[in-house]
Amino acid sequence: MTGLDDFDRAASTVTGLVTAVRADQWALPTACADWDVRAVVNHLAHGNAKVAFWAGTAPPAPDGDYLGASPAEAFAESVTAARAVLAEPGLFTRQVTTPLGEVPGVFLVHMRVNEYLAHGWDIADATGRPTDFLPDLAERALRQWQSRFGAAPRRPGGPFGPEVEPRPDATPADRLAAFLGRKAVNG
């Protein structure tokens, strides 16, 4: 499997979760304390728009509403646009500038997959969908995050809260969410 295969699997799973969001679920709270379901999906769409900027092929993607009147459709379009950038020949081997500094372009794929896994879990949990998805990718992402954070304390106000103890029967995606400080809001 390639990085784009991982992206495709994660993007397809999250697109499926977004497509399944009912009209009455967009305002549900999520494990991201200040964000409802729509805000989480908008965050993912904004991140998809940032891929072109980080790849050096577009201007910065400003903050704002990336979902409009048709959130699921807009999200799917954002995934398609991000994938087109990620599939550009030579991107994986050249250096790109991200918030984490200069990295090989393939890192953009890892960033998106990790975002899809973490926030896909938020969407699934908030809307009562199963959180047992993409176990191999979730395990790999968990190892990456554990390697990056170790046991270091998380700064207040940062994107990840303190690690939460996962349930004994936790799926790989549940364990990833717990490591990132997520507490289920729907069960």
Tab-separated table of N, CA and C in Angstrom, residues 10-138:
chain	number	residue	atom	x	y	z
A	10	ALA	N	-8.811	6.427	4.366
A	10	ALA	CA	-9.249	7.311	5.451
A	10	ALA	C	-10.263	8.332	4.943
A	11	ALA	N	-9.994	8.914	3.769
A	11	ALA	CA	-10.908	9.912	3.206
A	11	ALA	C	-12.263	9.291	2.893
A	12	SER	N	-12.264	8.085	2.352
A	12	SER	CA	-13.518	7.413	2.029
A	12	SER	C	-14.333	7.133	3.294
A	13	THR	N	-13.660	6.694	4.338
A	13	THR	CA	-14.350	6.400	5.598
A	13	THR	C	-14.966	7.663	6.180
A	14	VAL	N	-14.185	8.740	6.227
A	14	VAL	CA	-14.695	9.981	6.812
A	14	VAL	C	-15.773	10.588	5.919
A	15	THR	N	-15.603	10.510	4.618
A	15	THR	CA	-16.647	11.011	3.719
A	15	THR	C	-17.944	10.253	3.956
A	16	GLY	N	-17.850	8.953	4.180
A	16	GLY	CA	-19.033	8.162	4.502
A	16	GLY	C	-19.687	8.612	5.797
A	17	LEU	N	-18.867	8.902	6.802
A	17	LEU	CA	-19.409	9.392	8.077
A	17	LEU	C	-20.090	10.742	7.888
A	18	VAL	N	-19.463	11.626	7.128
A	18	VAL	CA	-20.028	12.966	6.891
A	18	VAL	C	-21.326	12.855	6.098
A	19	THR	N	-21.337	12.005	5.100
A	19	THR	CA	-22.538	11.826	4.281
A	19	THR	C	-23.703	11.296	5.118
A	20	ALA	N	-23.402	10.514	6.142
A	20	ALA	CA	-24.444	9.928	6.995
A	20	ALA	C	-24.978	10.900	8.051
A	21	VAL	N	-24.356	12.071	8.203
A	21	VAL	CA	-24.831	13.031	9.199
A	21	VAL	C	-26.207	13.538	8.769
A	22	ARG	N	-27.174	13.377	9.665
A	22	ARG	CA	-28.534	13.863	9.396
A	22	ARG	C	-28.614	15.362	9.683
A	23	ALA	N	-29.606	16.004	9.129
A	23	ALA	CA	-29.788	17.450	9.308
A	23	ALA	C	-29.834	17.839	10.782
A	24	ASP	N	-30.427	16.981	11.626
A	24	ASP	CA	-30.543	17.302	13.050
A	24	ASP	C	-29.281	16.988	13.847
A	25	GLN	N	-28.223	16.497	13.180
A	25	GLN	CA	-27.001	16.125	13.895
A	25	GLN	C	-25.858	17.120	13.729
A	26	TRP	N	-25.957	18.054	12.817
A	26	TRP	CA	-24.841	18.972	12.563
A	26	TRP	C	-24.473	19.803	13.782
A	27	ALA	N	-25.422	20.089	14.659
A	27	ALA	CA	-25.152	20.920	15.839
A	27	ALA	C	-24.859	20.102	17.092
A	28	LEU	N	-24.728	18.783	16.965
A	28	LEU	CA	-24.415	17.957	18.135
A	28	LEU	C	-23.011	18.265	18.660
A	29	PRO	N	-22.837	18.206	19.977
A	29	PRO	CA	-21.496	18.406	20.538
A	29	PRO	C	-20.577	17.240	20.184
A	30	THR	N	-19.290	17.524	20.158
A	30	THR	CA	-18.287	16.501	19.891
A	30	THR	C	-17.275	16.469	21.030
A	31	ALA	N	-16.359	15.524	20.953
A	31	ALA	CA	-15.289	15.424	21.944
A	31	ALA	C	-14.328	16.610	21.854
A	32	CYS	N	-14.379	17.359	20.760
A	32	CYS	CA	-13.624	18.614	20.649
A	32	CYS	C	-14.499	19.671	21.307
A	33	ALA	N	-14.186	20.004	22.534
A	33	ALA	CA	-15.078	20.752	23.416
A	33	ALA	C	-15.771	21.967	22.795
A	34	ASP	N	-15.084	22.727	21.975
A	34	ASP	CA	-15.677	23.947	21.439
A	34	ASP	C	-16.317	23.773	20.068
A	35	TRP	N	-16.337	22.545	19.551
A	35	TRP	CA	-16.819	22.308	18.195
A	35	TRP	C	-17.988	21.342	18.178
A	36	ASP	N	-19.006	21.710	17.398
A	36	ASP	CA	-20.074	20.762	17.106
A	36	ASP	C	-19.672	19.962	15.862
A	37	VAL	N	-20.543	19.073	15.405
A	37	VAL	CA	-20.210	18.219	14.264
A	37	VAL	C	-19.861	19.065	13.039
A	38	ARG	N	-20.653	20.091	12.772
A	38	ARG	CA	-20.384	20.928	11.601
A	38	ARG	C	-19.009	21.591	11.699
A	39	ALA	N	-18.643	22.073	12.881
A	39	ALA	CA	-17.343	22.726	13.055
A	39	ALA	C	-16.199	21.731	12.830
A	40	VAL	N	-16.364	20.489	13.281
A	40	VAL	CA	-15.325	19.471	13.060
A	40	VAL	C	-15.170	19.213	11.560
A	41	VAL	N	-16.294	19.041	10.863
A	41	VAL	CA	-16.238	18.788	9.423
A	41	VAL	C	-15.661	20.000	8.694
A	42	ASN	N	-16.022	21.201	9.132
A	42	ASN	CA	-15.461	22.408	8.516
A	42	ASN	C	-13.950	22.471	8.738
A	43	HIS	N	-13.500	22.091	9.922
A	43	HIS	CA	-12.069	22.046	10.221
A	43	HIS	C	-11.348	21.101	9.258
A	44	LEU	N	-11.945	19.939	9.006
A	44	LEU	CA	-11.343	18.993	8.066
A	44	LEU	C	-11.311	19.555	6.650
A	45	ALA	N	-12.394	20.206	6.239
A	45	ALA	CA	-12.438	20.800	4.897
A	45	ALA	C	-11.416	21.923	4.776
A	46	HIS	N	-11.271	22.717	5.827
A	46	HIS	CA	-10.265	23.788	5.829
A	46	HIS	C	-8.871	23.176	5.732
A	47	GLY	N	-8.625	22.114	6.472
A	47	GLY	CA	-7.340	21.420	6.381
A	47	GLY	C	-7.086	20.889	4.984
A	48	ASN	N	-8.130	20.383	4.343
A	48	ASN	CA	-7.985	19.919	2.963
A	48	ASN	C	-7.588	21.074	2.054
A	49	ALA	N	-8.163	22.239	2.278
A	49	ALA	CA	-7.819	23.420	1.474
A	49	ALA	C	-6.380	23.866	1.728
A	50	LYS	N	-5.892	23.676	2.937
A	50	LYS	CA	-4.525	24.076	3.275
A	50	LYS	C	-3.469	23.210	2.581
A	51	VAL	N	-3.846	22.015	2.159
A	51	VAL	CA	-2.885	21.108	1.514
A	51	VAL	C	-2.221	21.790	0.321
A	52	ALA	N	-3.005	22.477	-0.497
A	52	ALA	CA	-2.440	23.146	-1.678
A	52	ALA	C	-1.458	24.241	-1.270
A	53	PHE	N	-1.765	24.974	-0.216
A	53	PHE	CA	-0.851	26.014	0.265
A	53	PHE	C	0.442	25.386	0.762
A	54	TRP	N	0.323	24.345	1.594
A	54	TRP	CA	1.517	23.688	2.124
A	54	TRP	C	2.347	23.066	1.007
A	55	ALA	N	1.680	22.605	-0.043
A	55	ALA	CA	2.393	22.023	-1.182
A	55	ALA	C	3.001	23.101	-2.077
A	56	GLY	N	2.667	24.354	-1.806
A	56	GLY	CA	3.225	25.461	-2.581
A	56	GLY	C	2.519	25.705	-3.904
A	57	THR	N	1.264	25.250	-4.025
A	57	THR	CA	0.556	25.409	-5.292
A	57	THR	C	-0.629	26.363	-5.219
A	58	ALA	N	-0.858	26.993	-4.061
A	58	ALA	CA	-1.994	27.906	-3.917
A	58	ALA	C	-1.704	28.888	-2.784
A	59	PRO	N	-2.432	30.002	-2.754
A	59	PRO	CA	-2.269	30.941	-1.640
A	59	PRO	C	-2.832	30.346	-0.350
A	60	PRO	N	-2.576	30.986	0.782
A	60	PRO	CA	-3.099	30.480	2.054
A	60	PRO	C	-4.625	30.329	2.011
A	61	ALA	N	-5.116	29.343	2.718
A	61	ALA	CA	-6.559	29.121	2.834
A	61	ALA	C	-7.048	29.864	4.080
A	62	PRO	N	-7.822	30.926	3.895
A	62	PRO	CA	-8.253	31.707	5.054
A	62	PRO	C	-9.246	30.939	5.923
A	63	ASP	N	-9.356	31.344	7.181
A	63	ASP	CA	-10.375	30.776	8.053
A	63	ASP	C	-11.739	31.118	7.475
A	64	GLY	N	-12.740	30.356	7.832
A	64	GLY	CA	-14.094	30.646	7.373
A	64	GLY	C	-14.893	29.388	7.170
A	65	ASP	N	-16.051	29.550	6.561
A	65	ASP	CA	-16.950	28.440	6.300
A	65	ASP	C	-16.590	27.791	4.975
A	66	TYR	N	-16.223	26.539	5.029
A	66	TYR	CA	-15.874	25.777	3.836
A	66	TYR	C	-16.988	24.810	3.429
A	67	LEU	N	-18.125	24.860	4.133
A	67	LEU	CA	-19.177	23.884	3.894
A	67	LEU	C	-20.420	24.440	3.201
A	68	GLY	N	-20.712	25.706	3.404
A	68	GLY	CA	-21.875	26.300	2.759
A	68	GLY	C	-23.178	25.596	3.105
A	69	ALA	N	-24.113	25.619	2.150
A	69	ALA	CA	-25.450	25.074	2.374
A	69	ALA	C	-25.510	23.558	2.223
A	70	SER	N	-24.486	22.957	1.625
A	70	SER	CA	-24.451	21.507	1.416
A	70	SER	C	-23.170	20.934	2.013
A	71	PRO	N	-23.128	20.793	3.342
A	71	PRO	CA	-21.883	20.397	4.002
A	71	PRO	C	-21.268	19.094	3.496
A	72	ALA	N	-22.065	18.061	3.323
A	72	ALA	CA	-21.499	16.770	2.899
A	72	ALA	C	-20.904	16.874	1.501
A	73	GLU	N	-21.601	17.544	0.610
A	73	GLU	CA	-21.106	17.711	-0.757
A	73	GLU	C	-19.829	18.559	-0.776
A	74	ALA	N	-19.835	19.646	-0.009
A	74	ALA	CA	-18.653	20.516	0.046
A	74	ALA	C	-17.458	19.766	0.631
A	75	PHE	N	-17.711	18.956	1.665
A	75	PHE	CA	-16.611	18.186	2.234
A	75	PHE	C	-16.041	17.230	1.196
A	76	ALA	N	-16.898	16.507	0.498
A	76	ALA	CA	-16.430	15.551	-0.518
A	76	ALA	C	-15.605	16.265	-1.587
A	77	GLU	N	-16.034	17.451	-1.982
A	77	GLU	CA	-15.278	18.227	-2.973
A	77	GLU	C	-13.915	18.637	-2.423
A	78	SER	N	-13.860	18.955	-1.125
A	78	SER	CA	-12.578	19.342	-0.520
A	78	SER	C	-11.611	18.154	-0.497
A	79	VAL	N	-12.141	16.962	-0.275
A	79	VAL	CA	-11.316	15.750	-0.288
A	79	VAL	C	-10.750	15.529	-1.692
A	80	THR	N	-11.595	15.681	-2.698
A	80	THR	CA	-11.156	15.496	-4.084
A	80	THR	C	-10.052	16.486	-4.434
A	81	ALA	N	-10.209	17.738	-4.017
A	81	ALA	CA	-9.197	18.758	-4.305
A	81	ALA	C	-7.883	18.447	-3.593
A	82	ALA	N	-7.953	18.029	-2.332
A	82	ALA	CA	-6.734	17.688	-1.588
A	82	ALA	C	-6.031	16.501	-2.227
A	83	ARG	N	-6.786	15.506	-2.629
A	83	ARG	CA	-6.173	14.325	-3.241
A	83	ARG	C	-5.469	14.682	-4.537
A	84	ALA	N	-6.064	15.584	-5.311
A	84	ALA	CA	-5.435	15.998	-6.573
A	84	ALA	C	-4.063	16.610	-6.304
A	85	VAL	N	-3.958	17.402	-5.250
A	85	VAL	CA	-2.666	18.006	-4.896
A	85	VAL	C	-1.695	16.920	-4.444
A	86	LEU	N	-2.168	16.013	-3.603
A	86	LEU	CA	-1.297	14.960	-3.069
A	86	LEU	C	-0.799	14.003	-4.149
A	87	ALA	N	-1.535	13.894	-5.237
A	87	ALA	CA	-1.151	12.985	-6.323
A	87	ALA	C	-0.220	13.632	-7.347
A	88	GLU	N	0.124	14.903	-7.153
A	88	GLU	CA	1.005	15.577	-8.108
A	88	GLU	C	2.364	14.877	-8.153
A	89	PRO	N	2.870	14.607	-9.354
A	89	PRO	CA	4.174	13.939	-9.484
A	89	PRO	C	5.279	14.716	-8.748
A	90	GLY	N	6.083	13.978	-8.007
A	90	GLY	CA	7.222	14.568	-7.315
A	90	GLY	C	6.919	15.157	-5.948
A	91	LEU	N	5.646	15.302	-5.593
A	91	LEU	CA	5.310	15.937	-4.313
A	91	LEU	C	5.901	15.178	-3.130
A	92	PHE	N	5.834	13.869	-3.147
A	92	PHE	CA	6.250	13.085	-1.987
A	92	PHE	C	7.727	13.254	-1.657
A	93	THR	N	8.550	13.554	-2.638
A	93	THR	CA	9.987	13.607	-2.390
A	93	THR	C	10.533	15.017	-2.226
A	94	ARG	N	9.788	16.024	-2.604
A	94	ARG	CA	10.304	17.381	-2.415
A	94	ARG	C	9.897	17.924	-1.045
A	95	GLN	N	10.615	18.919	-0.582
A	95	GLN	CA	10.339	19.531	0.712
A	95	GLN	C	9.162	20.497	0.595
A	96	VAL	N	8.316	20.508	1.634
A	96	VAL	CA	7.201	21.439	1.731
A	96	VAL	C	7.250	22.085	3.107
A	97	THR	N	6.612	23.227	3.231
A	97	THR	CA	6.589	23.939	4.503
A	97	THR	C	5.221	23.763	5.150
A	98	THR	N	5.227	23.240	6.363
A	98	THR	CA	3.997	23.027	7.126
A	98	THR	C	4.129	23.757	8.462
A	99	PRO	N	3.077	23.753	9.276
A	99	PRO	CA	3.208	24.341	10.614
A	99	PRO	C	4.274	23.643	11.465
A	100	LEU	N	4.657	22.430	11.060
A	100	LEU	CA	5.686	21.684	11.789
A	100	LEU	C	7.074	21.864	11.195
A	101	GLY	N	7.192	22.756	10.204
A	101	GLY	CA	8.481	23.030	9.589
A	101	GLY	C	8.605	22.402	8.215
A	102	GLU	N	9.850	22.343	7.733
A	102	GLU	CA	10.149	21.766	6.417
A	102	GLU	C	10.149	20.243	6.538
A	103	VAL	N	9.343	19.604	5.707
A	103	VAL	CA	9.214	18.149	5.727
A	103	VAL	C	9.062	17.640	4.291
A	104	PRO	N	9.336	16.353	4.060
A	104	PRO	CA	9.060	15.798	2.737
A	104	PRO	C	7.554	15.872	2.447
A	105	GLY	N	7.195	16.069	1.201
A	105	GLY	CA	5.797	16.215	0.821
A	105	GLY	C	4.899	15.062	1.241
A	106	VAL	N	5.460	13.856	1.341
A	106	VAL	CA	4.651	12.714	1.758
A	106	VAL	C	4.057	12.938	3.148
A	107	PHE	N	4.680	13.800	3.928
A	107	PHE	CA	4.175	14.103	5.268
A	107	PHE	C	2.773	14.701	5.205
A	108	LEU	N	2.458	15.405	4.108
A	108	LEU	CA	1.109	15.963	3.962
A	108	LEU	C	0.057	14.851	3.974
A	109	VAL	N	0.380	13.719	3.390
A	109	VAL	CA	-0.547	12.583	3.412
A	109	VAL	C	-0.739	12.114	4.851
A	110	HIS	N	0.357	11.970	5.581
A	110	HIS	CA	0.256	11.511	6.976
A	110	HIS	C	-0.559	12.495	7.812
A	111	MET	N	-0.366	13.781	7.569
A	111	MET	CA	-1.136	14.792	8.297
A	111	MET	C	-2.628	14.610	8.059
A	112	ARG	N	-3.023	14.436	6.792
A	112	ARG	CA	-4.444	14.293	6.470
A	112	ARG	C	-5.001	12.994	7.047
A	113	VAL	N	-4.264	11.897	6.903
A	113	VAL	CA	-4.761	10.623	7.429
A	113	VAL	C	-4.968	10.734	8.935
A	114	ASN	N	-4.007	11.298	9.652
A	114	ASN	CA	-4.140	11.431	11.102
A	114	ASN	C	-5.324	12.325	11.473
A	115	GLU	N	-5.520	13.408	10.735
A	115	GLU	CA	-6.670	14.286	10.981
A	115	GLU	C	-7.976	13.541	10.717
A	116	TYR	N	-8.029	12.802	9.627
A	116	TYR	CA	-9.244	12.051	9.301
A	116	TYR	C	-9.555	11.026	10.383
A	117	LEU	N	-8.532	10.352	10.881
A	117	LEU	CA	-8.756	9.348	11.923
A	117	LEU	C	-9.261	9.994	13.209
A	118	ALA	N	-8.582	11.024	13.671
A	118	ALA	CA	-8.970	11.670	14.929
A	118	ALA	C	-10.357	12.305	14.818
A	119	HIS	N	-10.565	13.078	13.783
A	119	HIS	CA	-11.844	13.780	13.676
A	119	HIS	C	-12.947	12.890	13.115
A	120	GLY	N	-12.586	11.851	12.380
A	120	GLY	CA	-13.584	10.862	11.995
A	120	GLY	C	-14.162	10.206	13.243
A	121	TRP	N	-13.294	9.931	14.203
A	121	TRP	CA	-13.748	9.378	15.478
A	121	TRP	C	-14.697	10.358	16.157
A	122	ASP	N	-14.340	11.656	16.155
A	122	ASP	CA	-15.210	12.668	16.775
A	122	ASP	C	-16.597	12.661	16.142
A	123	ILE	N	-16.641	12.586	14.816
A	123	ILE	CA	-17.918	12.596	14.087
A	123	ILE	C	-18.707	11.327	14.388
A	124	ALA	N	-18.035	10.175	14.321
A	124	ALA	CA	-18.716	8.900	14.588
A	124	ALA	C	-19.275	8.879	16.008
A	125	ASP	N	-18.467	9.274	16.969
A	125	ASP	CA	-18.906	9.278	18.361
A	125	ASP	C	-20.100	10.209	18.552
A	126	ALA	N	-20.018	11.414	18.036
A	126	ALA	CA	-21.085	12.397	18.232
A	126	ALA	C	-22.401	11.973	17.594
A	127	THR	N	-22.316	11.274	16.473
A	127	THR	CA	-23.533	10.919	15.738
A	127	THR	C	-24.008	9.490	16.008
A	128	GLY	N	-23.358	8.801	16.941
A	128	GLY	CA	-23.790	7.467	17.312
A	128	GLY	C	-23.401	6.387	16.318
A	129	ARG	N	-22.415	6.659	15.492
A	129	ARG	CA	-21.931	5.674	14.513
A	129	ARG	C	-20.823	4.842	15.161
A	130	PRO	N	-20.533	3.659	14.633
A	130	PRO	CA	-19.440	2.841	15.179
A	130	PRO	C	-18.088	3.560	15.037
A	131	THR	N	-17.290	3.456	16.075
A	131	THR	CA	-15.942	4.048	16.050
A	131	THR	C	-14.882	3.016	15.710
A	132	ASP	N	-15.299	1.827	15.374
A	132	ASP	CA	-14.366	0.757	15.040
A	132	ASP	C	-14.089	0.772	13.538
A	133	PHE	N	-13.229	1.705	13.108
A	133	PHE	CA	-12.916	1.798	11.688
A	133	PHE	C	-11.412	1.896	11.482
A	134	LEU	N	-10.957	1.396	10.353
A	134	LEU	CA	-9.558	1.463	9.916
A	134	LEU	C	-8.572	1.103	11.028
A	135	PRO	N	-8.707	-0.101	11.607
A	135	PRO	CA	-7.847	-0.447	12.742
A	135	PRO	C	-6.356	-0.406	12.436
A	136	ASP	N	-5.942	-0.795	11.240
A	136	ASP	CA	-4.505	-0.772	10.934
A	136	ASP	C	-3.979	0.661	10.863
A	137	LEU	N	-4.747	1.546	10.258
A	137	LEU	CA	-4.313	2.949	10.193
A	137	LEU	C	-4.354	3.598	11.573
A	138	ALA	N	-5.372	3.264	12.367
A	138	ALA	CA	-5.470	3.822	13.713
A	138	ALA	C	-4.303	3.358	14.585
